PDB file of C-alpha atoms in Angstrom:
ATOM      1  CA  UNK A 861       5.388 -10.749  13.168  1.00  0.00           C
ATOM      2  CA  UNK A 862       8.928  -9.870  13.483  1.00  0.00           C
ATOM      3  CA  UNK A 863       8.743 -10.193  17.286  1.00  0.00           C
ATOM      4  CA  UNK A 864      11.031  -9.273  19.806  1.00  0.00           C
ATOM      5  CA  UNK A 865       8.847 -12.856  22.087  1.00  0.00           C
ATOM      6  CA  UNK A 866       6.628 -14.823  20.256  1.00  0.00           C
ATOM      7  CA  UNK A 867       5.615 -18.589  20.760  1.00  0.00           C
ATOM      8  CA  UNK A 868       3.822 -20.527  18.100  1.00  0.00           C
ATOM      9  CA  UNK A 869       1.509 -24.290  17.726  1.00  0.00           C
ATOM     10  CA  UNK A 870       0.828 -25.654  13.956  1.00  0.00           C
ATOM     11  CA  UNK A 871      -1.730 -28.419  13.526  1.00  0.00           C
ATOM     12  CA  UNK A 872      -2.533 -30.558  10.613  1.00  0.00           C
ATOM     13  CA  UNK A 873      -6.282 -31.171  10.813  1.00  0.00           C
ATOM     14  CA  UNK A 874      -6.397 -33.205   7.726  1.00  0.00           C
ATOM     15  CA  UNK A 875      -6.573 -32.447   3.576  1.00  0.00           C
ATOM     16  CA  UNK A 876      -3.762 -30.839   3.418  1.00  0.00           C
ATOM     17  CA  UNK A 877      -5.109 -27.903   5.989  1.00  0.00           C
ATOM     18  CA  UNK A 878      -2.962 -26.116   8.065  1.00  0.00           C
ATOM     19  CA  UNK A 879      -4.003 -24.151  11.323  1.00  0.00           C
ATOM     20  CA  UNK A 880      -1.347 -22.028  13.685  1.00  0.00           C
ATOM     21  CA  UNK A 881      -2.281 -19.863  15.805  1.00  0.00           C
ATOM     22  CA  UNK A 882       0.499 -17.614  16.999  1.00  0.00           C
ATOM     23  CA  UNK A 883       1.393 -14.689  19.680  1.00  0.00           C
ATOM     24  CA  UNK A 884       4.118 -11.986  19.509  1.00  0.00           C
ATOM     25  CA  UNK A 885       5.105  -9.431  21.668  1.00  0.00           C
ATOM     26  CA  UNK A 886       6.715  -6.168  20.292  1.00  0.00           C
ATOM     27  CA  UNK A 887       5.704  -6.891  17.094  1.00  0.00           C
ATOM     28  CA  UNK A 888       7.163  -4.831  14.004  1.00  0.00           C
ATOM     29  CA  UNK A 889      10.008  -3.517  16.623  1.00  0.00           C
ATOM     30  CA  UNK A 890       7.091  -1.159  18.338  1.00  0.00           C
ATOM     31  CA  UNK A 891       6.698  -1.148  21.665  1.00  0.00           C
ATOM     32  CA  UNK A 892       3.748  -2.348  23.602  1.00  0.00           C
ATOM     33  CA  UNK A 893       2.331  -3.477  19.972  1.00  0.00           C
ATOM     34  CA  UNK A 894       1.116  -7.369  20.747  1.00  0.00           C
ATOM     35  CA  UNK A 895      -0.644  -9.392  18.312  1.00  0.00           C
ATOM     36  CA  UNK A 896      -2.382 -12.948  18.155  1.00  0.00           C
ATOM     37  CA  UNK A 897      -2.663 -14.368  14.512  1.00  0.00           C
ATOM     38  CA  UNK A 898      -4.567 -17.441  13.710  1.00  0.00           C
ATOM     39  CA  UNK A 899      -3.616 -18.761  10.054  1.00  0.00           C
ATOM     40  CA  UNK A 900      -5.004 -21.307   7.860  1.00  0.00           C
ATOM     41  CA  UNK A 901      -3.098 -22.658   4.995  1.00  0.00           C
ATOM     42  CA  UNK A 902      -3.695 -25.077   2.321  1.00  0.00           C
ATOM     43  CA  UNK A 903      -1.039 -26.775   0.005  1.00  0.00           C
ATOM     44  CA  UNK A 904       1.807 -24.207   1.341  1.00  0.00           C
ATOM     45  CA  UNK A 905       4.988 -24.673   3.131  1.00  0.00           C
ATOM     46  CA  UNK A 906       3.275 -22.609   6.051  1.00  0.00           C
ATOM     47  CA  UNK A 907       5.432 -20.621   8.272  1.00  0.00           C
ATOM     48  CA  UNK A 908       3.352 -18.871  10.799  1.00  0.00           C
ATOM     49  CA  UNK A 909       3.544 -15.125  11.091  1.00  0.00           C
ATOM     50  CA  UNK A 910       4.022 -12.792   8.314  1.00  0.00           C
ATOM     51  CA  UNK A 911       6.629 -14.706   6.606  1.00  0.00           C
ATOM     52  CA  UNK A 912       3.678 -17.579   5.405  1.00  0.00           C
ATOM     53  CA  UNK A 913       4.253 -18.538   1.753  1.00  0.00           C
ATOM     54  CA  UNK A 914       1.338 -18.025   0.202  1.00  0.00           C
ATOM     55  CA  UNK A 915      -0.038 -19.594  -2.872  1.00  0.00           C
ATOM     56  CA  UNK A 916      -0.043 -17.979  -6.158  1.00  0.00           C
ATOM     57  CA  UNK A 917      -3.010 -16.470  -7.564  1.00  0.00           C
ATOM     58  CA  UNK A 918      -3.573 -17.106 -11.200  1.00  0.00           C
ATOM     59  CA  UNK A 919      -5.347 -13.346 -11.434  1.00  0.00           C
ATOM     60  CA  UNK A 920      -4.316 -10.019 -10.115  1.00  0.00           C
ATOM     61  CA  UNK A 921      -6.751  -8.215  -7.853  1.00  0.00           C
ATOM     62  CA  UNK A 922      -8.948  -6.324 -10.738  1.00  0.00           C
ATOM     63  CA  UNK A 923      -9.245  -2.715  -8.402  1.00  0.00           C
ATOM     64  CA  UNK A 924      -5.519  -2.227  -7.607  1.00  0.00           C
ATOM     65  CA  UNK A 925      -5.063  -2.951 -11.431  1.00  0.00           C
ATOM     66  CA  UNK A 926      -7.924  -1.149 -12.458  1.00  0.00           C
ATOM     67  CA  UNK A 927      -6.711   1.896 -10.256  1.00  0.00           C
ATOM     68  CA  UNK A 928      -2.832   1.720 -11.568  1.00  0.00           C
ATOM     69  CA  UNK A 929      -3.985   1.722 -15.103  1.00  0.00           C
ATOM     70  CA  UNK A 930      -5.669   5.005 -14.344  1.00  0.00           C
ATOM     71  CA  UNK A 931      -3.191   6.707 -12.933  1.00  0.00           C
ATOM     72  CA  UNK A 932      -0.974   5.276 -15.656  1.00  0.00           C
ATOM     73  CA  UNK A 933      -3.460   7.422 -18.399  1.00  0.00           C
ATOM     74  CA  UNK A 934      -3.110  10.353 -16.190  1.00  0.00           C
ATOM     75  CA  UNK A 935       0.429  10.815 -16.476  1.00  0.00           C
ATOM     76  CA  UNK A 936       1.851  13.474 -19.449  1.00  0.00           C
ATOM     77  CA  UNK A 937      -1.234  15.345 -18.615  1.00  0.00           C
ATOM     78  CA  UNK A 938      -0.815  18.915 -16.912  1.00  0.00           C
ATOM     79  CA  UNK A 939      -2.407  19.598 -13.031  1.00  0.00           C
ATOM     80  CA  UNK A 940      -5.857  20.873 -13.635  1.00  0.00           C
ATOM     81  CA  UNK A 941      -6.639  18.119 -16.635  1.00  0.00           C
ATOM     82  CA  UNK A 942      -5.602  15.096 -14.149  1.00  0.00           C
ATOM     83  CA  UNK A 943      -7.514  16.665 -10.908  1.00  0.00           C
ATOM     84  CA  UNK A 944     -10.712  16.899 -13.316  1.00  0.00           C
ATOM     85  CA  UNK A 945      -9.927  13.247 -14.328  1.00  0.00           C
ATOM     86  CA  UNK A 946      -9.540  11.759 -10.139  1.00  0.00           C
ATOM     87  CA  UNK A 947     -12.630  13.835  -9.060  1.00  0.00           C
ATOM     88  CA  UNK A 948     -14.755  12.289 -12.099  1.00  0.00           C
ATOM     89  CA  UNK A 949     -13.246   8.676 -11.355  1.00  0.00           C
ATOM     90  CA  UNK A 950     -14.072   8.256  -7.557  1.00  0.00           C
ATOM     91  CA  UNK A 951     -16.996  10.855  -7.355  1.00  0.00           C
ATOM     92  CA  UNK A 952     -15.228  13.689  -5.427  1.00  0.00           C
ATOM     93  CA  UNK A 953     -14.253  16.764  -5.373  1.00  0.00           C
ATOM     94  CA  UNK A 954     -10.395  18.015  -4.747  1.00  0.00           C
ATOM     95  CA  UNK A 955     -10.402  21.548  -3.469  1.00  0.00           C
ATOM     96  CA  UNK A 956      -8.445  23.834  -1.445  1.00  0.00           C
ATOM     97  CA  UNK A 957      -5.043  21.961  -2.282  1.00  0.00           C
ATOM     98  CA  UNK A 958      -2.090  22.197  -0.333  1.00  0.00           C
ATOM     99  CA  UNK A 959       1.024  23.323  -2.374  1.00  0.00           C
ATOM    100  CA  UNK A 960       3.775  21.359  -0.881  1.00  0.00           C
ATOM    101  CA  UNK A 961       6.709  22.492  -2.557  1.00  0.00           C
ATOM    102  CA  UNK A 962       8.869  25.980  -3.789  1.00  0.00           C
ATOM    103  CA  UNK A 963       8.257  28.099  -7.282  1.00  0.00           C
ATOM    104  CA  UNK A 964      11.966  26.646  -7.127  1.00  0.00           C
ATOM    105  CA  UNK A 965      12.025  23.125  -6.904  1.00  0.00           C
ATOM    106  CA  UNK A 966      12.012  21.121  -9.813  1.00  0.00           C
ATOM    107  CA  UNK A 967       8.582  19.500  -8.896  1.00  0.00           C
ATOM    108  CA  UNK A 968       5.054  21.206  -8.122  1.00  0.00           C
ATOM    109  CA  UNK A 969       2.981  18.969  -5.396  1.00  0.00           C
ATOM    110  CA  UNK A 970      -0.422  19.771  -4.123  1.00  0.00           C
ATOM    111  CA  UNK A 971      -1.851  17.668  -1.333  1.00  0.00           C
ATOM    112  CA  UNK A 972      -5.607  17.576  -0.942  1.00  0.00           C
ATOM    113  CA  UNK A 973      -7.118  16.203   2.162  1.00  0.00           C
ATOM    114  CA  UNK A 974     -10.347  15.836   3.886  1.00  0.00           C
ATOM    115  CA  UNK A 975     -11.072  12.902   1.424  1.00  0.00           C
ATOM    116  CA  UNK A 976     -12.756   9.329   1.725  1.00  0.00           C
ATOM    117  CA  UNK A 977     -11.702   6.632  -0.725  1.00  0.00           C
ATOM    118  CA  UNK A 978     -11.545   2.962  -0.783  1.00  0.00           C
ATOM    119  CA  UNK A 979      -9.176   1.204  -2.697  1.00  0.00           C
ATOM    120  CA  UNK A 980      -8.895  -2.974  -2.542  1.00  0.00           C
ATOM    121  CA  UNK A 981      -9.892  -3.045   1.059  1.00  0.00           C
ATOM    122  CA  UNK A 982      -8.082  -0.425   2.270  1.00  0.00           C
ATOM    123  CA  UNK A 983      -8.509   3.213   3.147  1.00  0.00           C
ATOM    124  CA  UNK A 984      -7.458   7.032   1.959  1.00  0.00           C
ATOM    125  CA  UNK A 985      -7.781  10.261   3.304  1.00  0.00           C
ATOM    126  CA  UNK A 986      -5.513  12.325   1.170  1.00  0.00           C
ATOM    127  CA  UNK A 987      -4.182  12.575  -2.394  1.00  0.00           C
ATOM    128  CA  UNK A 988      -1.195  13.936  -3.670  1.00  0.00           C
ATOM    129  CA  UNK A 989      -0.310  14.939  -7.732  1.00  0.00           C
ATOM    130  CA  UNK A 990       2.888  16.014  -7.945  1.00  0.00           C
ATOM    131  CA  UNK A 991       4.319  17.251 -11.706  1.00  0.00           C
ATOM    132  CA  UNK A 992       7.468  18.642 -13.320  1.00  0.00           C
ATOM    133  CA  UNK A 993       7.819  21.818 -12.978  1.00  0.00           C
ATOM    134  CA  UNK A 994       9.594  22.777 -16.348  1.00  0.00           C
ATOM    135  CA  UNK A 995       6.807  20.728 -18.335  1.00  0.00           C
ATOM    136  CA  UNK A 996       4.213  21.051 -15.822  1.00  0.00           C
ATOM    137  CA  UNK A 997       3.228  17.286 -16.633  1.00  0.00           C
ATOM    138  CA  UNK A 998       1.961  14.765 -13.807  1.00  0.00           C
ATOM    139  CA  UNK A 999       4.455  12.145 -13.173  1.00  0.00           C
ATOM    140  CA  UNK A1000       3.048  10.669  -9.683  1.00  0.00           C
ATOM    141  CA  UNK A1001      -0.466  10.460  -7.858  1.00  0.00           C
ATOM    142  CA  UNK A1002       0.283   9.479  -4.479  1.00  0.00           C
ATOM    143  CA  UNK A1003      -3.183   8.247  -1.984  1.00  0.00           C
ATOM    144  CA  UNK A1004      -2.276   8.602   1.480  1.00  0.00           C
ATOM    145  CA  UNK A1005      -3.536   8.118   5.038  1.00  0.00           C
ATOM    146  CA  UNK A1006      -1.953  10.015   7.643  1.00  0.00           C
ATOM    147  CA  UNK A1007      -3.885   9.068  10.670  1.00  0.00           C
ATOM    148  CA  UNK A1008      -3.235   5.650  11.548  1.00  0.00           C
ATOM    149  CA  UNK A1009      -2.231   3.345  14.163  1.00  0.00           C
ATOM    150  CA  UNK A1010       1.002   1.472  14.218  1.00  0.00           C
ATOM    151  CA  UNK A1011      -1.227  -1.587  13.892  1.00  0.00           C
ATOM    152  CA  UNK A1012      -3.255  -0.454  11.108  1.00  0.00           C
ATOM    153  CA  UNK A1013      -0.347   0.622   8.837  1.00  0.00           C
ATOM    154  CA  UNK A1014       1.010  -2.718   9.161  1.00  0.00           C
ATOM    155  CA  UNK A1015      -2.436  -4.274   8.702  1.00  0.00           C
ATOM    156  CA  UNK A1016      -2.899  -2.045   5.291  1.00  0.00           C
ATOM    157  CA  UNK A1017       0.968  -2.888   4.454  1.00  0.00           C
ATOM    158  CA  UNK A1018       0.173  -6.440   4.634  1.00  0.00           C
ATOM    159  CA  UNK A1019      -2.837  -6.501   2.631  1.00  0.00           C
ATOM    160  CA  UNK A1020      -1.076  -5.057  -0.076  1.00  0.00           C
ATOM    161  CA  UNK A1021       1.904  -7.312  -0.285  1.00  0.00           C
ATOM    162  CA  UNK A1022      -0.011 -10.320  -0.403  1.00  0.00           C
ATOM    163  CA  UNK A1023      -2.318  -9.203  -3.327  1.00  0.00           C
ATOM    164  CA  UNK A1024       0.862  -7.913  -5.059  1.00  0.00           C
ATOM    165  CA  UNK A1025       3.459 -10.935  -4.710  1.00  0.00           C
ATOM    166  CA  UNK A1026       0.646 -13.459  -4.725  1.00  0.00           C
ATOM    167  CA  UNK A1027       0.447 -12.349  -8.163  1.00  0.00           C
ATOM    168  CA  UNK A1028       3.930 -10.940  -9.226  1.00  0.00           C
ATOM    169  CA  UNK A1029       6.220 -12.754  -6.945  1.00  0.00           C
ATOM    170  CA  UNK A1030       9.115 -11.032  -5.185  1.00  0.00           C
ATOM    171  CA  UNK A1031       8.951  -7.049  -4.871  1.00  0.00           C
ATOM    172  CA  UNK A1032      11.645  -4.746  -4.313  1.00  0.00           C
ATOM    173  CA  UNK A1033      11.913  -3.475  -1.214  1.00  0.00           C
ATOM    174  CA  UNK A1034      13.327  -0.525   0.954  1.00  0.00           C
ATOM    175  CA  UNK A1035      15.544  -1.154   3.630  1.00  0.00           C
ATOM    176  CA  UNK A1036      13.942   2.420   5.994  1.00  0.00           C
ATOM    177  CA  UNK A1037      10.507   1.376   5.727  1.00  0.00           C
ATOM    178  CA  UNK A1038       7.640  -0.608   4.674  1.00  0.00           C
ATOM    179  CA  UNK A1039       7.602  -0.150   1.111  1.00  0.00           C
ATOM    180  CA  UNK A1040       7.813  -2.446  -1.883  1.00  0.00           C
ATOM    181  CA  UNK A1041       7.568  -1.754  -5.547  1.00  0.00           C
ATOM    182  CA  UNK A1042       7.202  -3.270  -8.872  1.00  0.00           C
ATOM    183  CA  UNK A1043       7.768  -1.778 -11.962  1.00  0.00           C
ATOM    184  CA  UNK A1044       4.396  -1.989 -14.134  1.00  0.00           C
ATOM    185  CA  UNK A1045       4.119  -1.635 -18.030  1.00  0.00           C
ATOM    186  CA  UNK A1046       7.878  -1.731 -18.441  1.00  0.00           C
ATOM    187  CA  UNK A1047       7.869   2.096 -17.614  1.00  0.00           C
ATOM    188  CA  UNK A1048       5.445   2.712 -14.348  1.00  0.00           C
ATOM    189  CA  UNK A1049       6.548   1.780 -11.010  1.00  0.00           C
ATOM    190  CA  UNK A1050       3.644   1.005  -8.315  1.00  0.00           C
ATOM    191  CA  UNK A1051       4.755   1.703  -4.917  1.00  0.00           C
ATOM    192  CA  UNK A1052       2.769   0.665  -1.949  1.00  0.00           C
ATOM    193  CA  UNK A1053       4.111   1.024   1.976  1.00  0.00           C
ATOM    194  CA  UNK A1054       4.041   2.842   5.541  1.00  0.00           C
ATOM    195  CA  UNK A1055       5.946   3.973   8.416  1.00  0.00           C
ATOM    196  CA  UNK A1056       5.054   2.995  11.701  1.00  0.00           C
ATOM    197  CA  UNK A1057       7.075   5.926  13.292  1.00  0.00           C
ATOM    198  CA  UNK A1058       4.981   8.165  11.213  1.00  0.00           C
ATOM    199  CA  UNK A1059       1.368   6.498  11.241  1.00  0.00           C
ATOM    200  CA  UNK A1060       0.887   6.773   7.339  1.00  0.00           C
ATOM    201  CA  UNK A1061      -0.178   4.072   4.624  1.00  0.00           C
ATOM    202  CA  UNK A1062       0.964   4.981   0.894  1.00  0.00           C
ATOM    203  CA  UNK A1063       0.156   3.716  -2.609  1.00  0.00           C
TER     204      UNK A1063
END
């Protein structure tokens, strides 16, 4: 929980089954954020909190990869083309978009909100496709949620690393946030993360 107080009691109840239940105060270095976890844990060296070693899942979770090999298909194609594309995919419609950035930066983002999308148990608000602006071909789609709690970003963030590293082990990681990464197809990096100073979940 990376608590600044925390106390914790493990029990083995038998066939290899771990239970810990565990209580931190200040969790995630935010203020006034206290949590109580109760973990179960089977064949693992079980550490309670958020640094449990989880087993390894033989199978990665078939939406995340279903979703990354989309936006992998998207890429090389221009702004209009890969809008058409995520509207027709999740059954929504992108309008009014936000242009985030200058006629002279070297990228052209437009941010398009109001939205309502599910992906592997966790939720989006906002999508970003951001191209280059000399080719004007799509190189990122970023889903977003701007609005959340401290405890929810970390709740999203953890979901995420466990279906990732369960899978492909150790991530990178980035030392001024919650993010991790992995680089997928030899050429695509996924990134997934959140800041609890700014309330936001990103994949």
């Amino acid at each position: 929980m990376k608590a600044d107080k925390a106390e914790s009691q493990k029990w083995d109840i038998g066939n290899d089954v771990v239970v810990a239940i565990t209580w931190g105060e200040n969790c995630f270095g935010i203020p006034g954020n206290n949590q109580m976890e109760l973990a179960i844990s089977r064949n693992a060296e079980f550490v309670p909190g958020c640094n449990a070693i989880l087993p390894t899942s033989d199978t990665f979770d078939p939406e995340l990869e279903s979703i990354i090999g989309f936006a992998d298909s998207c890429f090389g194609k221009d702004q209009d083309t890969v809008r058409a594309m995520i509207e027709d995919r999740f059954g929504i419609e992108l309008k009014d978009g936000t242009k985030l950035t200058e006629d002279t930066d070297d990228t052209v983002e437009y941010l398009y909100q109001g939205l309502d999308i599910t992906i592997s148990e966790v939720d989006f608000h906002e999508i970003s496709i951001i191209s280059d602006a000399d080719s004007g071909q799509v190189f990122d789609i970023v889903f977003w949620d701007l609005t959340l709690t401290a405890e929810q970003e970390q709740y999203d963030y953890q979901i995420y690393l466990h279906k990732f590293t369960s899978y492909y082990g150790k991530l990178d990681t980035y030392f001024f946030s919650d993010y991790s990464s992995y680089i997928y197809d030899n050429n695509t990096e996924v990134m997934f993360g959140g800041s609890a100073d700014a309330y936001d979940t990103y994949f």
